[in-house]
C-alpha cells in the first residue's frame, strides 16, 4: 500500500494543482504544498523498504500483467534518492508560474516513482514514457529554447518505443511481464537478441551513452535548475536501473555477448564527456558533460560482470545522484543571483558568498572523487571490480577521466567562486536559510555515504560469490 | 431461393432498422415541431433512437447468439454487434457535435442523413453476403456525399464532389470484384468463398484483387488515400468526425469478415500479403504525411491512414486474439478521434479557417482546459501512456510478433516515432508563447462538445486500465 501511495500521491497532487484555476497565483503557497507532499513522500519512502503491493491483474492475454509495485533491493535506494532530491529541488525554488511548475515537479516525481517501483515490465514501460512528459512540458514552458524540448522528447520517445516493442515480445515469449525481481525468468528463442537490443537501446538513450547523448547537454542546460537536478540525479538512472534489473537479470548471456560493445561505448563516453567538459563555458553544460562521463563509468561497471563492480555501480548511482543534484541546485542559485551561467562572466563570488562557495565546493569535490565523500567510494569500488574482472586496460583508461575530472571541477569552482571580483556583476545576498536547508540533506548524505558506504547495502555479501546474474536478481529482488 | 422470413430475422436487424426509422421520425418531427424547438427535437429523437439501438445490440451481444438472418444475408453475432456499437457511438458523438456547432436550419436533414449512413454502416458490419456488403456501402456513401457538401463554402462542395467521384470509382472496383467472385464461386454468400477449388481459379484471384482495391480505397490505404485529406478538410467538422470513424469501422468489419471467413483455406498468406504491404506503406506514408499538414482535419486524415495500418497489423496472421485487439484498438481510435474533434469543435466551431493549425497558437493561454484535452487526445493517438492508444499498441505489437508478422510491428514502431513529431508540432503550437497569433475565435464553451470531450477522455483512460476485449466475436459466418 505504501508503494502505491508513493506513486499516486504526487501524481494526484500534481494534477489537482494543475486544475486549480489560476486567478490568484500564490507562489509561496504552491511551493509550500509541493514541499509538504515531497516531505510526505520522503517519509513514505523511508518506510517502504521491502514492501510490495499488487493491486489487481491488468492483462491476462496475450501475456499476464498486473499492477504490481515493490520497493525492494536497489529500487528502495533510488526511490529514497528521488524523494530527497525532489524535496531539495522544490524547497528553495523560484520560477515564474510557480504553481504549474511545482505541479510538473510532482508529476515528475510520481511518474519516476512508478518507473523504479514497478515490478511489472508493462507498468515499467508505461511509467517510462510517462516520465518524459513533465520534463517535456517543463522545457516547453520554462526552458530558454523550446526547441530543446523536441530533441529530448523525440530521442527518449524513440527509446520508449523500442522498450515497448521489446516488452511486448518479451511478454509473448515468456507469457508474463510481472517479472522484475523474479529469479526464475529465462527467455529463450531466436527473438531474445532483438528483445535485448530493444531494451538496451532504450536504456542507453536514457542514460545516455555516446553516441546517443546528443539530446542531453542542451536539455540539461535549458531545463530550470530544480527540474534538471531531479532529471540528472534520478531520471538518468532509469537506464542503468533497467540494464541491471532487466538486461542483466533476464538476458545475461546477451549482455555478456554485447558487453564488449557496451564497455567501448562506456569508455568513449567516459573520455569524451570529460574532455568536452573541460572546454565548456556554460556551468550547467560542464556538469552535463561530467554526467556523461560519470554515467559511462557505471555502464562499464555493469558490463564488466563482476560483483564488486556492480556493488560499486550501486553506490555510484546514489552518489552521482546526490552530487549532480547538489551541483545543479547550487549553480541554479548562482544563476538566479547573477543572471548568467557563463564562466567568462562569473568570478570572485566566493568572497561575498562563503556559504554558496562551501556548497559548490563540497558537491564538486564529491564529483571529482575526493576521498571521504561518496563519489570516491563509488569510483574506487568500481575500478577495483573492473580490474578484478580482468579489464586492465579499461581500468587504466578509466583512470584518465578521473584526473581530468579534477581539472574541470576545479576550473568550474575557481571560475565561479575564486579570482578577482567582477565589477559589473550584481552583488546579491549569500545562501538563504531555505536554500541552505534544501542543500543540507544532499551534502549530509554525501559525507555520510563517503565515510560509511556500508549504509548502502543492497544485497547480502553471500551473493558476492554467486554469478553475476544471481547478484543482479538479488539486486532487483 | 425462397427464404422464409421469421421474427428472428427481423430482430437480428432490429438495431439497424431502428436507426433507419429514427431518421424518418427526425424528418417528420422537423416538419411538425414548432421552429424554436425543432433543433432540440431532432437531437433528442436521434439520441433516443441510437441509444435504443445500442441497448438492443448490446443485449444481442450478451446473448451470444450467432444467427444468419435472411438466409445468411445478415449475420448476427458478437462480431457484428461489437462493430454496430462502435458505429453507433461514432454516430452519437458526431450528432452531438453537429447539434453543438452545425447550421441550425439544416440540422434535421443532416441528422437524418447521418442516421441513414449509420444504418448502412451497420449493415456492412453484419453483411454475410456480397450483396449486403454493397447495399450497406452504398447507403453509407450516398448519405455521406450529401453530408460532405453541407457546409457553406467552396471547399465543402469540392469535398463532396471529390468524394462522390472517387468513391464511386472505388465502388465500381468493388462491385466488379464481387461479380467476378460470384462468377467463380456461383454464390453471393461469403461462406461459399471458402471452397478449396477456388484457390486455383483465376477468376477468384481477379475478383478478390478488385474487391481489395475497393476496400483499400474505402480504408484510405496508401496508395488509395489521396482523397481522404481533401474530403476531410472540406466536410463539416462533425461529418469529418463521423467519417473518420464510421466508414473505417464498417469497411474494417467487411474486410475482417472476408479475411477470417471467406478465403479458401491455405492461401490466406499469399492472398493477403499485398494488403499487409499496403498497411505497412500506409503506416509510414500516413505518419510522414502528417508532418507537412497545416490543418487539423488534414492531420487527422493522415493520422487515420496510419491508424488503419495499425489495426491491420493486429489482423495480420488471422489469429482470433488479433481480431479482438483490432476491435480494441478501433474502439480506442474511435474515442480518441471523437474527443479530438469535440475539442476542435469547441475551439473553432465549423469555420473553414477554424481548423488551421495557426489557429491553435497560444491556445494553452486562452483556453487551458481545451488545450489540455487536445494535448491528451493527440498524445493518445501517438500512443503515450496512460491511454488506450498505448495499451492498444502493446497488444497489437504482441499479437503481430506471435503471429509471425513482427516486421509489421517494427514498421508500426517506426511510424509511431514519426507520428509523435507531428502530434507534438500541434502541441507546441498550442503552448507556444506567441501573442501575435491571428486567431479566429469561436464560442469556446459549448456544453455538449465539452461533455463529449470529457466522456471520451474518461473512456480512453478507463480502457487502459480495464482492457476489455470482446471474446465472442468468432465465428464470423453462419
Short mmCIF file of N, CA and C in Angstrom, two decimals, chain A residues 56-59 61-63 67 97 122 125-127 129-130 133 136-137 139-143 146-147 150 153-154 157-158 161-162 164-165 167-169 172 191, chain B residues 321 324-325 365 375 379 382-386 390-391 393-395 397-399 401-402 406 409-410 413 416-417 420-421 424-425 427-428 431 433 464-467:
data_model
loop_
_atom_site.label_atom_id
_atom_site.label_comp_id
_atom_site.label_asym_id
_atom_site.label_seq_id
_atom_site.Cartn_x
_atom_site.Cartn_y
_atom_site.Cartn_z
N UNK A 56 -4.13 -5.39 -8.79
CA UNK A 56 -5.01 -6.36 -9.44
C UNK A 56 -4.38 -6.71 -10.77
N UNK A 57 -4.83 -7.82 -11.37
CA UNK A 57 -4.29 -8.16 -12.69
C UNK A 57 -4.69 -7.11 -13.70
N UNK A 58 -3.85 -6.93 -14.71
CA UNK A 58 -4.12 -5.94 -15.73
C UNK A 58 -4.55 -6.64 -17.02
N UNK A 59 -3.66 -7.49 -17.48
CA UNK A 59 -3.97 -8.25 -18.69
C UNK A 59 -3.87 -9.73 -18.35
N UNK A 61 -4.35 -11.86 -21.33
CA UNK A 61 -3.92 -12.22 -22.67
C UNK A 61 -3.39 -10.97 -23.31
N UNK A 62 -2.42 -11.06 -24.20
CA UNK A 62 -1.63 -12.20 -24.66
C UNK A 62 -0.56 -12.60 -23.66
N UNK A 63 -0.37 -11.80 -22.65
CA UNK A 63 0.53 -12.23 -21.58
C UNK A 63 -0.02 -11.69 -20.27
N UNK A 67 -0.80 -4.82 -11.91
CA UNK A 67 -0.37 -3.56 -11.29
C UNK A 67 0.41 -3.91 -10.03
N UNK A 97 5.40 31.41 -12.86
CA UNK A 97 4.27 30.47 -12.87
C UNK A 97 4.57 29.28 -11.99
N UNK A 122 5.36 -4.15 -18.17
CA UNK A 122 4.43 -3.29 -18.90
C UNK A 122 4.19 -2.00 -18.13
N UNK A 125 7.16 0.11 -18.56
CA UNK A 125 7.15 0.81 -19.86
C UNK A 125 6.17 1.97 -19.83
N UNK A 126 5.05 1.77 -19.16
CA UNK A 126 4.05 2.84 -19.07
C UNK A 126 4.63 4.05 -18.37
N UNK A 127 5.24 3.84 -17.21
CA UNK A 127 5.79 4.98 -16.49
C UNK A 127 7.01 5.55 -17.19
N UNK A 129 7.46 6.01 -20.38
CA UNK A 129 7.02 7.04 -21.31
C UNK A 129 6.41 8.23 -20.58
N UNK A 130 5.72 7.92 -19.51
CA UNK A 130 5.02 8.97 -18.78
C UNK A 130 5.99 9.96 -18.14
N UNK A 133 6.93 13.25 -20.00
CA UNK A 133 6.03 14.38 -20.25
C UNK A 133 6.29 15.58 -19.35
N UNK A 136 9.19 17.35 -20.66
CA UNK A 136 8.84 17.97 -21.94
C UNK A 136 8.10 19.28 -21.71
N UNK A 137 7.11 19.24 -20.84
CA UNK A 137 6.36 20.47 -20.59
C UNK A 137 7.20 21.48 -19.83
N UNK A 139 10.39 21.90 -20.23
CA UNK A 139 11.25 22.54 -21.23
C UNK A 139 10.46 23.49 -22.11
N UNK A 140 9.25 23.06 -22.45
CA UNK A 140 8.42 23.87 -23.33
C UNK A 140 8.01 25.18 -22.64
N UNK A 141 7.67 25.06 -21.37
CA UNK A 141 7.12 26.22 -20.68
C UNK A 141 8.16 27.10 -20.02
N UNK A 142 9.27 26.51 -19.61
CA UNK A 142 10.22 27.27 -18.81
C UNK A 142 11.63 27.27 -19.38
N UNK A 143 11.87 26.47 -20.42
CA UNK A 143 13.21 26.41 -20.99
C UNK A 143 13.51 27.66 -21.78
N UNK A 146 12.64 26.45 -26.49
CA UNK A 146 11.64 25.37 -26.51
C UNK A 146 12.01 24.25 -27.49
N UNK A 147 12.82 24.57 -28.50
CA UNK A 147 13.18 23.53 -29.47
C UNK A 147 13.88 22.37 -28.77
N UNK A 150 11.89 19.30 -27.89
CA UNK A 150 11.78 18.37 -29.01
C UNK A 150 12.76 17.28 -28.98
N UNK A 153 12.38 14.93 -26.27
CA UNK A 153 11.20 14.08 -26.36
C UNK A 153 11.37 13.03 -27.45
N UNK A 154 11.83 13.47 -28.62
CA UNK A 154 11.92 12.53 -29.74
C UNK A 154 12.93 11.43 -29.43
N UNK A 157 11.50 9.27 -26.60
CA UNK A 157 10.32 8.52 -27.00
C UNK A 157 10.70 7.40 -27.96
N UNK A 158 11.70 7.67 -28.81
CA UNK A 158 12.18 6.59 -29.69
C UNK A 158 12.68 5.43 -28.83
N UNK A 161 9.76 3.62 -27.42
CA UNK A 161 9.08 2.73 -28.37
C UNK A 161 9.83 1.41 -28.52
N UNK A 162 11.16 1.51 -28.55
CA UNK A 162 11.94 0.27 -28.60
C UNK A 162 11.64 -0.57 -27.37
N UNK A 164 8.92 -0.55 -25.71
CA UNK A 164 7.56 -1.08 -25.86
C UNK A 164 7.57 -2.36 -26.69
N UNK A 165 8.26 -2.29 -27.82
CA UNK A 165 8.32 -3.45 -28.70
C UNK A 165 9.00 -4.61 -27.97
N UNK A 167 9.16 -5.08 -24.79
CA UNK A 167 8.30 -5.57 -23.71
C UNK A 167 7.22 -6.49 -24.27
N UNK A 168 6.63 -6.07 -25.39
CA UNK A 168 5.58 -6.90 -25.98
C UNK A 168 6.13 -8.26 -26.38
N UNK A 169 7.30 -8.24 -27.02
CA UNK A 169 7.89 -9.51 -27.44
C UNK A 169 8.26 -10.37 -26.25
N UNK A 172 5.15 -11.96 -24.90
CA UNK A 172 4.66 -13.07 -25.72
C UNK A 172 5.52 -14.31 -25.49
N UNK A 191 14.37 -14.82 -30.81
CA UNK A 191 13.96 -13.43 -30.66
C UNK A 191 14.76 -12.69 -29.60
N UNK B 321 -7.16 -13.80 -31.41
CA UNK B 321 -6.75 -12.74 -30.49
C UNK B 321 -6.47 -11.44 -31.25
N UNK B 324 -9.59 -9.57 -31.81
CA UNK B 324 -10.05 -8.87 -30.60
C UNK B 324 -9.26 -7.60 -30.37
N UNK B 325 -7.95 -7.67 -30.61
CA UNK B 325 -7.15 -6.47 -30.35
C UNK B 325 -7.41 -5.41 -31.41
N UNK B 365 -2.81 29.39 -23.45
CA UNK B 365 -3.09 30.56 -22.63
C UNK B 365 -4.58 30.89 -22.63
N UNK B 375 -4.22 18.15 -26.14
CA UNK B 375 -2.93 17.51 -25.92
C UNK B 375 -3.12 16.05 -25.56
N UNK B 379 -1.76 12.97 -27.79
CA UNK B 379 -0.77 12.04 -27.23
C UNK B 379 -1.33 10.62 -27.20
N UNK B 382 -0.77 9.23 -30.45
CA UNK B 382 0.63 8.88 -30.61
C UNK B 382 0.97 7.63 -29.80
N UNK B 383 0.10 7.25 -28.88
CA UNK B 383 0.35 6.01 -28.13
C UNK B 383 1.12 6.22 -26.85
N UNK B 384 0.96 7.41 -26.26
CA UNK B 384 1.63 7.61 -24.98
C UNK B 384 0.74 7.14 -23.84
N UNK B 385 1.34 6.61 -22.78
CA UNK B 385 0.54 6.24 -21.63
C UNK B 385 0.04 7.47 -20.90
N UNK B 386 -0.94 7.37 -20.05
CA UNK B 386 -1.75 6.19 -19.76
C UNK B 386 -3.01 6.20 -20.61
N UNK B 390 -1.78 3.60 -25.99
CA UNK B 390 -0.57 2.91 -25.51
C UNK B 390 -0.81 1.42 -25.39
N UNK B 391 -1.85 1.06 -24.66
CA UNK B 391 -2.10 -0.36 -24.44
C UNK B 391 -2.45 -1.04 -25.76
N UNK B 393 -1.37 -0.35 -28.64
CA UNK B 393 -0.16 -0.62 -29.41
C UNK B 393 0.59 -1.82 -28.85
N UNK B 394 0.65 -1.90 -27.53
CA UNK B 394 1.30 -3.07 -26.91
C UNK B 394 0.61 -4.35 -27.36
N UNK B 395 -0.71 -4.35 -27.33
CA UNK B 395 -1.45 -5.55 -27.71
C UNK B 395 -1.21 -5.89 -29.18
N UNK B 397 1.34 -5.03 -31.00
CA UNK B 397 2.72 -5.50 -31.17
C UNK B 397 2.85 -6.95 -30.77
N UNK B 398 2.25 -7.29 -29.63
CA UNK B 398 2.43 -8.66 -29.16
C UNK B 398 1.75 -9.64 -30.10
N UNK B 399 0.58 -9.26 -30.61
CA UNK B 399 -0.09 -10.21 -31.48
C UNK B 399 0.63 -10.30 -32.83
N UNK B 401 3.82 -10.02 -33.26
CA UNK B 401 5.01 -10.85 -33.04
C UNK B 401 4.64 -12.32 -32.98
N UNK B 402 3.57 -12.63 -32.25
CA UNK B 402 3.27 -14.05 -32.09
C UNK B 402 2.65 -14.62 -33.36
N UNK B 406 6.25 -9.85 -37.28
CA UNK B 406 7.00 -8.89 -36.49
C UNK B 406 7.45 -7.70 -37.32
N UNK B 409 5.15 -5.04 -36.97
CA UNK B 409 5.30 -4.41 -35.65
C UNK B 409 6.43 -3.40 -35.66
N UNK B 410 7.53 -3.76 -36.31
CA UNK B 410 8.66 -2.83 -36.35
C UNK B 410 8.28 -1.57 -37.12
N UNK B 413 6.27 0.67 -35.05
CA UNK B 413 7.09 1.45 -34.11
C UNK B 413 7.73 2.64 -34.82
N UNK B 416 5.12 5.20 -35.50
CA UNK B 416 4.73 5.90 -34.29
C UNK B 416 5.74 6.97 -33.92
N UNK B 417 7.01 6.64 -34.08
CA UNK B 417 8.04 7.62 -33.74
C UNK B 417 7.89 8.85 -34.62
N UNK B 420 4.80 10.98 -33.64
CA UNK B 420 4.90 11.78 -32.43
C UNK B 420 5.35 13.19 -32.76
N UNK B 421 6.26 13.28 -33.72
CA UNK B 421 6.76 14.59 -34.08
C UNK B 421 5.63 15.47 -34.60
N UNK B 424 3.28 16.37 -31.79
CA UNK B 424 3.93 17.31 -30.89
C UNK B 424 4.01 18.69 -31.52
N UNK B 425 4.01 18.75 -32.85
CA UNK B 425 4.00 20.04 -33.52
C UNK B 425 2.75 20.83 -33.14
N UNK B 427 0.99 20.33 -30.45
CA UNK B 427 1.07 20.65 -29.02
C UNK B 427 1.96 21.86 -28.81
N UNK B 428 3.06 21.88 -29.56
CA UNK B 428 3.95 23.02 -29.40
C UNK B 428 3.24 24.31 -29.81
N UNK B 431 1.14 25.57 -27.03
CA UNK B 431 1.78 26.11 -25.83
C UNK B 431 2.86 27.13 -26.14
N UNK B 433 4.61 30.54 -26.77
CA UNK B 433 4.34 31.88 -26.24
C UNK B 433 4.31 32.85 -27.41
N UNK B 464 -7.56 1.82 -20.70
CA UNK B 464 -6.18 1.41 -20.46
C UNK B 464 -6.10 0.48 -19.27
N UNK B 465 -6.87 0.81 -18.25
CA UNK B 465 -6.71 0.05 -17.01
C UNK B 465 -7.71 -1.09 -16.90
N UNK B 466 -8.77 -1.03 -17.69
CA UNK B 466 -9.70 -2.15 -17.76
C UNK B 466 -9.82 -2.58 -19.22
N UNK B 467 -8.79 -3.24 -19.72
CA UNK B 467 -8.79 -3.55 -21.14
C UNK B 467 -9.72 -4.70 -21.48
#
